[in-house]
Every structure is written in structure tokens, then in C-alpha cells.
GROMACS .gro file of C-alpha atoms in nm:
model
  271
    1UNK     CA    1  -1.703   1.259   2.633
    2UNK     CA    2  -1.519   1.530   2.428
    3UNK     CA    3  -1.587   1.586   2.058
    4UNK     CA    4  -1.246   1.393   1.949
    5UNK     CA    5  -1.363   1.099   2.161
    6UNK     CA    6  -1.686   1.111   2.010
    7UNK     CA    7  -1.561   1.128   1.663
    8UNK     CA    8  -1.312   0.849   1.741
    9UNK     CA    9  -1.611   0.592   1.873
   10UNK     CA   10  -1.815   0.705   1.598
   11UNK     CA   11  -1.523   0.609   1.347
   12UNK     CA   12  -1.487   0.295   1.489
   13UNK     CA   13  -1.887   0.214   1.490
   14UNK     CA   14  -1.854   0.321   1.100
   15UNK     CA   15  -1.567   0.119   1.004
   16UNK     CA   16  -1.705  -0.186   1.158
   17UNK     CA   17  -2.050  -0.150   0.975
   18UNK     CA   18  -1.859  -0.082   0.647
   19UNK     CA   19  -1.631  -0.388   0.675
   20UNK     CA   20  -1.891  -0.631   0.848
   21UNK     CA   21  -1.866  -0.891   0.569
   22UNK     CA   22  -1.468  -0.910   0.621
   23UNK     CA   23  -1.274  -1.153   0.861
   24UNK     CA   24  -1.313  -1.036   1.186
   25UNK     CA   25  -0.935  -0.984   1.194
   26UNK     CA   26  -0.957  -0.763   0.908
   27UNK     CA   27  -1.239  -0.581   1.062
   28UNK     CA   28  -1.040  -0.495   1.408
   29UNK     CA   29  -0.714  -0.410   1.160
   30UNK     CA   30  -0.956  -0.159   0.977
   31UNK     CA   31  -1.100  -0.014   1.286
   32UNK     CA   32  -0.742   0.024   1.441
   33UNK     CA   33  -0.618   0.173   1.132
   34UNK     CA   34  -0.895   0.434   1.108
   35UNK     CA   35  -0.888   0.554   1.440
   36UNK     CA   36  -0.467   0.589   1.438
   37UNK     CA   37  -0.473   0.774   1.113
   38UNK     CA   38  -0.771   1.001   1.224
   39UNK     CA   39  -0.541   1.127   1.521
   40UNK     CA   40  -0.632   1.399   1.729
   41UNK     CA   41  -0.804   1.648   1.514
   42UNK     CA   42  -0.950   1.982   1.598
   43UNK     CA   43  -1.296   1.957   1.473
   44UNK     CA   44  -1.289   2.300   1.283
   45UNK     CA   45  -0.993   2.200   1.117
   46UNK     CA   46  -1.136   1.866   1.031
   47UNK     CA   47  -1.447   1.995   0.901
   48UNK     CA   48  -1.228   2.249   0.674
   49UNK     CA   49  -1.049   2.001   0.535
   50UNK     CA   50  -1.351   1.762   0.452
   51UNK     CA   51  -1.474   2.084   0.282
   52UNK     CA   52  -1.172   2.077   0.060
   53UNK     CA   53  -1.168   1.744  -0.004
   54UNK     CA   54  -1.554   1.761  -0.146
   55UNK     CA   55  -1.453   2.096  -0.336
   56UNK     CA   56  -1.147   1.916  -0.478
   57UNK     CA   57  -1.384   1.616  -0.601
   58UNK     CA   58  -1.198   1.372  -0.404
   59UNK     CA   59  -1.467   1.082  -0.466
   60UNK     CA   60  -1.485   1.170  -0.858
   61UNK     CA   61  -1.105   1.140  -0.882
   62UNK     CA   62  -1.089   0.814  -0.682
   63UNK     CA   63  -1.368   0.670  -0.913
   64UNK     CA   64  -1.189   0.787  -1.218
   65UNK     CA   65  -0.858   0.616  -1.109
   66UNK     CA   66  -1.041   0.273  -1.029
   67UNK     CA   67  -1.174   0.308  -1.405
   68UNK     CA   68  -0.782   0.348  -1.523
   69UNK     CA   69  -0.678   0.065  -1.309
   70UNK     CA   70  -0.971  -0.203  -1.398
   71UNK     CA   71  -0.861  -0.073  -1.784
   72UNK     CA   72  -0.507  -0.164  -1.748
   73UNK     CA   73  -0.580  -0.476  -1.549
   74UNK     CA   74  -0.933  -0.634  -1.575
   75UNK     CA   75  -1.029  -0.879  -1.285
   76UNK     CA   76  -1.418  -0.959  -1.318
   77UNK     CA   77  -1.399  -1.143  -1.045
   78UNK     CA   78  -1.267  -0.881  -0.799
   79UNK     CA   79  -1.531  -0.733  -0.588
   80UNK     CA   80  -1.424  -0.493  -0.368
   81UNK     CA   81  -1.490  -0.153  -0.240
   82UNK     CA   82  -1.246   0.156  -0.159
   83UNK     CA   83  -1.333   0.388   0.127
   84UNK     CA   84  -1.203   0.733   0.168
   85UNK     CA   85  -1.131   0.897   0.511
   86UNK     CA   86  -0.968   1.218   0.638
   87UNK     CA   87  -0.647   1.143   0.752
   88UNK     CA   88  -0.412   1.334   1.023
   89UNK     CA   89  -0.343   1.637   0.940
   90UNK     CA   90  -0.080   1.674   1.201
   91UNK     CA   91   0.127   1.368   1.108
   92UNK     CA   92   0.433   1.415   0.937
   93UNK     CA   93   0.461   1.097   0.782
   94UNK     CA   94   0.124   1.151   0.603
   95UNK     CA   95   0.183   1.521   0.511
   96UNK     CA   96   0.570   1.495   0.417
   97UNK     CA   97   0.635   1.153   0.350
   98UNK     CA   98   0.338   1.030   0.174
   99UNK     CA   99   0.214   1.362   0.028
  100UNK     CA  100  -0.115   1.345   0.199
  101UNK     CA  101  -0.228   1.019   0.101
  102UNK     CA  102  -0.204   0.671   0.253
  103UNK     CA  103  -0.369   0.359   0.175
  104UNK     CA  104  -0.432   0.016   0.327
  105UNK     CA  105  -0.599  -0.269   0.152
  106UNK     CA  106  -0.764  -0.558   0.378
  107UNK     CA  107  -0.760  -0.885   0.198
  108UNK     CA  108  -0.926  -0.849  -0.142
  109UNK     CA  109  -1.252  -0.688  -0.047
  110UNK     CA  110  -1.161  -0.353   0.104
  111UNK     CA  111  -0.915  -0.063   0.063
  112UNK     CA  112  -0.900   0.258   0.285
  113UNK     CA  113  -0.759   0.566   0.191
  114UNK     CA  114  -0.691   0.829   0.419
  115UNK     CA  115  -0.635   1.189   0.249
  116UNK     CA  116  -0.571   1.521   0.383
  117UNK     CA  117  -0.551   1.798   0.122
  118UNK     CA  118  -0.182   1.937   0.081
  119UNK     CA  119  -0.037   2.050  -0.231
  120UNK     CA  120  -0.080   1.825  -0.522
  121UNK     CA  121  -0.309   1.562  -0.294
  122UNK     CA  122  -0.546   1.468  -0.614
  123UNK     CA  123  -0.268   1.337  -0.828
  124UNK     CA  124  -0.154   1.126  -0.509
  125UNK     CA  125  -0.498   1.040  -0.454
  126UNK     CA  126  -0.523   0.889  -0.815
  127UNK     CA  127  -0.176   0.727  -0.770
  128UNK     CA  128  -0.264   0.564  -0.434
  129UNK     CA  129  -0.594   0.424  -0.544
  130UNK     CA  130  -0.431   0.254  -0.877
  131UNK     CA  131  -0.147   0.127  -0.646
  132UNK     CA  132  -0.373  -0.027  -0.381
  133UNK     CA  133  -0.608  -0.173  -0.679
  134UNK     CA  134  -0.315  -0.388  -0.770
  135UNK     CA  135  -0.255  -0.486  -0.401
  136UNK     CA  136  -0.640  -0.596  -0.425
  137UNK     CA  137  -0.573  -0.808  -0.733
  138UNK     CA  138  -0.254  -0.995  -0.547
  139UNK     CA  139  -0.470  -1.026  -0.253
  140UNK     CA  140  -0.746  -1.211  -0.475
  141UNK     CA  141  -0.488  -1.457  -0.645
  142UNK     CA  142  -0.295  -1.499  -0.307
  143UNK     CA  143  -0.535  -1.461  -0.034
  144UNK     CA  144  -0.411  -1.408   0.329
  145UNK     CA  145  -0.576  -1.424   0.675
  146UNK     CA  146  -0.410  -1.287   1.014
  147UNK     CA  147  -0.283  -1.562   1.253
  148UNK     CA  148  -0.049  -1.497   1.569
  149UNK     CA  149  -0.030  -1.142   1.449
  150UNK     CA  150   0.120  -1.254   1.121
  151UNK     CA  151  -0.036  -1.227   0.721
  152UNK     CA  152  -0.093  -1.591   0.653
  153UNK     CA  153  -0.147  -1.720   0.298
  154UNK     CA  154  -0.465  -1.915   0.342
  155UNK     CA  155  -0.412  -2.205   0.054
  156UNK     CA  156  -0.064  -2.286   0.216
  157UNK     CA  157  -0.072  -2.144   0.561
  158UNK     CA  158   0.293  -2.044   0.522
  159UNK     CA  159   0.340  -1.693   0.645
  160UNK     CA  160   0.395  -1.396   0.430
  161UNK     CA  161   0.801  -1.308   0.379
  162UNK     CA  162   0.987  -1.003   0.335
  163UNK     CA  163   1.037  -1.101  -0.063
  164UNK     CA  164   0.662  -1.163  -0.086
  165UNK     CA  165   0.578  -0.798   0.089
  166UNK     CA  166   0.880  -0.634  -0.134
  167UNK     CA  167   0.746  -0.780  -0.430
  168UNK     CA  168   0.392  -0.688  -0.375
  169UNK     CA  169   0.491  -0.334  -0.338
  170UNK     CA  170   0.692  -0.321  -0.623
  171UNK     CA  171   0.418  -0.483  -0.863
  172UNK     CA  172   0.177  -0.202  -0.717
  173UNK     CA  173   0.424   0.083  -0.792
  174UNK     CA  174   0.532  -0.031  -1.123
  175UNK     CA  175   0.149  -0.077  -1.213
  176UNK     CA  176   0.048   0.257  -1.085
  177UNK     CA  177   0.344   0.419  -1.297
  178UNK     CA  178   0.247   0.257  -1.586
  179UNK     CA  179  -0.086   0.404  -1.559
  180UNK     CA  180  -0.020   0.744  -1.463
  181UNK     CA  181   0.288   0.930  -1.454
  182UNK     CA  182   0.188   1.258  -1.292
  183UNK     CA  183   0.409   1.163  -0.968
  184UNK     CA  184   0.710   1.051  -0.879
  185UNK     CA  185   0.690   0.849  -0.561
  186UNK     CA  186   1.042   0.876  -0.380
  187UNK     CA  187   1.038   0.533  -0.236
  188UNK     CA  188   1.086   0.376  -0.586
  189UNK     CA  189   1.421   0.544  -0.614
  190UNK     CA  190   1.553   0.578  -0.279
  191UNK     CA  191   1.893   0.454  -0.307
  192UNK     CA  192   2.216   0.547  -0.481
  193UNK     CA  193   2.462   0.278  -0.605
  194UNK     CA  194   2.668   0.281  -0.278
  195UNK     CA  195   2.359   0.258  -0.048
  196UNK     CA  196   2.249  -0.043  -0.293
  197UNK     CA  197   2.572  -0.205  -0.249
  198UNK     CA  198   2.555  -0.182   0.092
  199UNK     CA  199   2.200  -0.283   0.197
  200UNK     CA  200   2.150  -0.530  -0.066
  201UNK     CA  201   2.327  -0.810   0.118
  202UNK     CA  202   2.131  -0.758   0.425
  203UNK     CA  203   1.785  -0.752   0.271
  204UNK     CA  204   1.885  -1.069   0.066
  205UNK     CA  205   1.971  -1.279   0.382
  206UNK     CA  206   1.665  -1.174   0.532
  207UNK     CA  207   1.442  -1.219   0.219
  208UNK     CA  208   1.281  -1.531   0.381
  209UNK     CA  209   1.156  -1.363   0.734
  210UNK     CA  210   0.828  -1.371   0.852
  211UNK     CA  211   0.832  -1.132   1.140
  212UNK     CA  212   0.610  -0.842   1.077
  213UNK     CA  213   0.834  -0.616   1.264
  214UNK     CA  214   1.137  -0.692   1.042
  215UNK     CA  215   0.938  -0.648   0.771
  216UNK     CA  216   0.838  -0.335   0.811
  217UNK     CA  217   1.213  -0.205   0.899
  218UNK     CA  218   1.333  -0.352   0.584
  219UNK     CA  219   1.027  -0.196   0.397
  220UNK     CA  220   1.023   0.129   0.536
  221UNK     CA  221   1.401   0.168   0.687
  222UNK     CA  222   1.475   0.220   1.056
  223UNK     CA  223   1.689   0.571   1.032
  224UNK     CA  224   1.974   0.370   1.153
  225UNK     CA  225   2.126   0.055   0.959
  226UNK     CA  226   1.851   0.031   0.699
  227UNK     CA  227   1.782   0.348   0.465
  228UNK     CA  228   1.442   0.489   0.439
  229UNK     CA  229   1.226   0.297   0.197
  230UNK     CA  230   1.499   0.014   0.112
  231UNK     CA  231   1.267  -0.227   0.066
  232UNK     CA  232   1.030  -0.024  -0.158
  233UNK     CA  233   1.307   0.070  -0.360
  234UNK     CA  234   1.472  -0.284  -0.434
  235UNK     CA  235   1.116  -0.442  -0.457
  236UNK     CA  236   1.045  -0.186  -0.763
  237UNK     CA  237   1.383  -0.278  -0.905
  238UNK     CA  238   1.331  -0.631  -0.889
  239UNK     CA  239   0.986  -0.580  -1.071
  240UNK     CA  240   1.117  -0.391  -1.327
  241UNK     CA  241   1.437  -0.595  -1.375
  242UNK     CA  242   1.240  -0.896  -1.433
  243UNK     CA  243   1.006  -0.708  -1.693
  244UNK     CA  244   1.346  -0.599  -1.898
  245UNK     CA  245   1.464  -0.965  -1.871
  246UNK     CA  246   1.149  -1.120  -1.944
  247UNK     CA  247   1.040  -0.913  -2.282
  248UNK     CA  248   0.770  -1.121  -2.366
  249UNK     CA  249   0.600  -1.083  -2.038
  250UNK     CA  250   0.383  -0.778  -1.971
  251UNK     CA  251   0.322  -0.612  -1.626
  252UNK     CA  252  -0.037  -0.747  -1.591
  253UNK     CA  253   0.110  -1.101  -1.624
  254UNK     CA  254   0.387  -1.039  -1.383
  255UNK     CA  255   0.109  -0.901  -1.118
  256UNK     CA  256  -0.021  -1.277  -1.134
  257UNK     CA  257   0.330  -1.415  -1.024
  258UNK     CA  258   0.445  -1.511  -0.680
  259UNK     CA  259   0.732  -1.301  -0.554
  260UNK     CA  260   0.985  -1.604  -0.571
  261UNK     CA  261   0.909  -1.623  -0.963
  262UNK     CA  262   0.982  -1.237  -1.015
  263UNK     CA  263   1.293  -1.257  -0.814
  264UNK     CA  264   1.411  -1.563  -1.003
  265UNK     CA  265   1.348  -1.404  -1.353
  266UNK     CA  266   1.532  -1.068  -1.243
  267UNK     CA  267   1.899  -0.953  -1.203
  268UNK     CA  268   1.861  -0.977  -0.808
  269UNK     CA  269   1.872  -1.353  -0.864
  270UNK     CA  270   2.251  -1.330  -0.979
  271UNK     CA  271   2.346  -1.116  -0.690
   0.00000   0.00000   0.00000
């Protein structure tokens, strides 16, 4: 067994132990995500990155970000943990699209954050932790599990839809930007007027789809018919439009609403 295989196996065991109290489907997802995001690291490069993250106070930055998020949206009933891991230093998605930081929340109990020290990674780490905190809160209010390869709401047994995913991301981005303004996420403003006019009818027709592959295609784009970050941008605009139309509602209150209510109160309900 070479060093990379050993690191991968240890990562699987480590993540399994960290997530041992979660539903088995989330444990499996966490293990798979951690190994995928680790990539195939050169051990010296990985160790150097870990040194940079420690010197850059990654853990302290994450702790401060959690404090800011809790002050802005307090949930005493939320019992969650955020785990930091080194990311894949050879991933163009992580380095170029995500600014060195990528987060995954597993239900309402755990978030995995993968970091690689690129320019301005500290601010993006703060942003990502705050963004994921909003996901943890929504996952607490609308608990989900995995059944048949889909995310399913535990209370209703209905699958997560594209609309649900778009609003969840829109709420998380709006919340994170309300707490800190040091970054400018490209996925919140990725469509110009012409692209919006072209893509919105297609996405609107698919708001009720629950196929995970189609949801990802609409959220992230497909380098073909769906522009990059289309679903993220439109979800963010739905949330901000809702807040503009409901001046008595705060973002903290909107974070507690189902996606259908936010869509109904936004300008996108009219188009």
C-alpha cells in the first residue's frame, strides 16, 4: 500500500468515527465526499498545505465565523459540528471556481469544509462556514434523509425539488453576504439580462423535478444549454426579491420559510 492509499483509508476511518452518530446514509456520503475531495495528493505538498492552513489560523477563522453566524441567526436547539479538511490541491473547481474552499452539510448535525491555501482563502473560509451554518439551520427545520438516491423530507416523505435546492442556496448566500461583505461570490450574479430571459422559462418548468442529476445541472450549469451557476443566481435573486417585496420580513425570518413561500412572495411568481 502506498502513502496515498494509506491516507485515503485513514480518512475513511476518521470520517466514519467523526460522523458515527449520524444516519448511516450521511456517514457513507461523508466518507465518499472526504475521499473525493482529498484527490491524489503528493504527501510533501499536502503537508505543506496543512502547515499553511495552521499558520493561517484556519480553525480560529472558522470559530469566529460560527460566532458571527450564531449572533445573526441564533438557534439554541442546533447541535452541530463543523470539520475542516484539506482539499484537493489539483482540483480546478476547488482552486478556481470555489476560491479554495468547499463546504458540504450533512443534515443538521455536521458540515465538512475542504480548504486549500490559495489567495484570500481566509475570507472565503469565513464566508463558506457562515453559508453552511444557514444550511444547518434549514436542515434542522426541514429535516431530510436519503432514500432511493434522493434527499427526502422526513416529515412528509416528499423528495427535495429543484425549487427547494435553489431557495436553500439563495438563503445561505443572502445570509452569508449579510454577515460579511469581504467577498463577492460569482454564483450570486452569474446571469446577465439576456441569459436570465432565456434560461428562466426552462428552469421554471423544472422547479418541481426531484432527480438529483437534473437538480445539479440546473444549479451548477452544464457547459451547454444551462449557464454556469444559473440555479444559484436565480435562487439568490428569488430570496432578495422576496425581501424587497416583504419589507416587514427579515432575512432571519425568511430563512425559516419553505421554498414555495419565498417563490410566491417574489417577483418570479409573476413571470
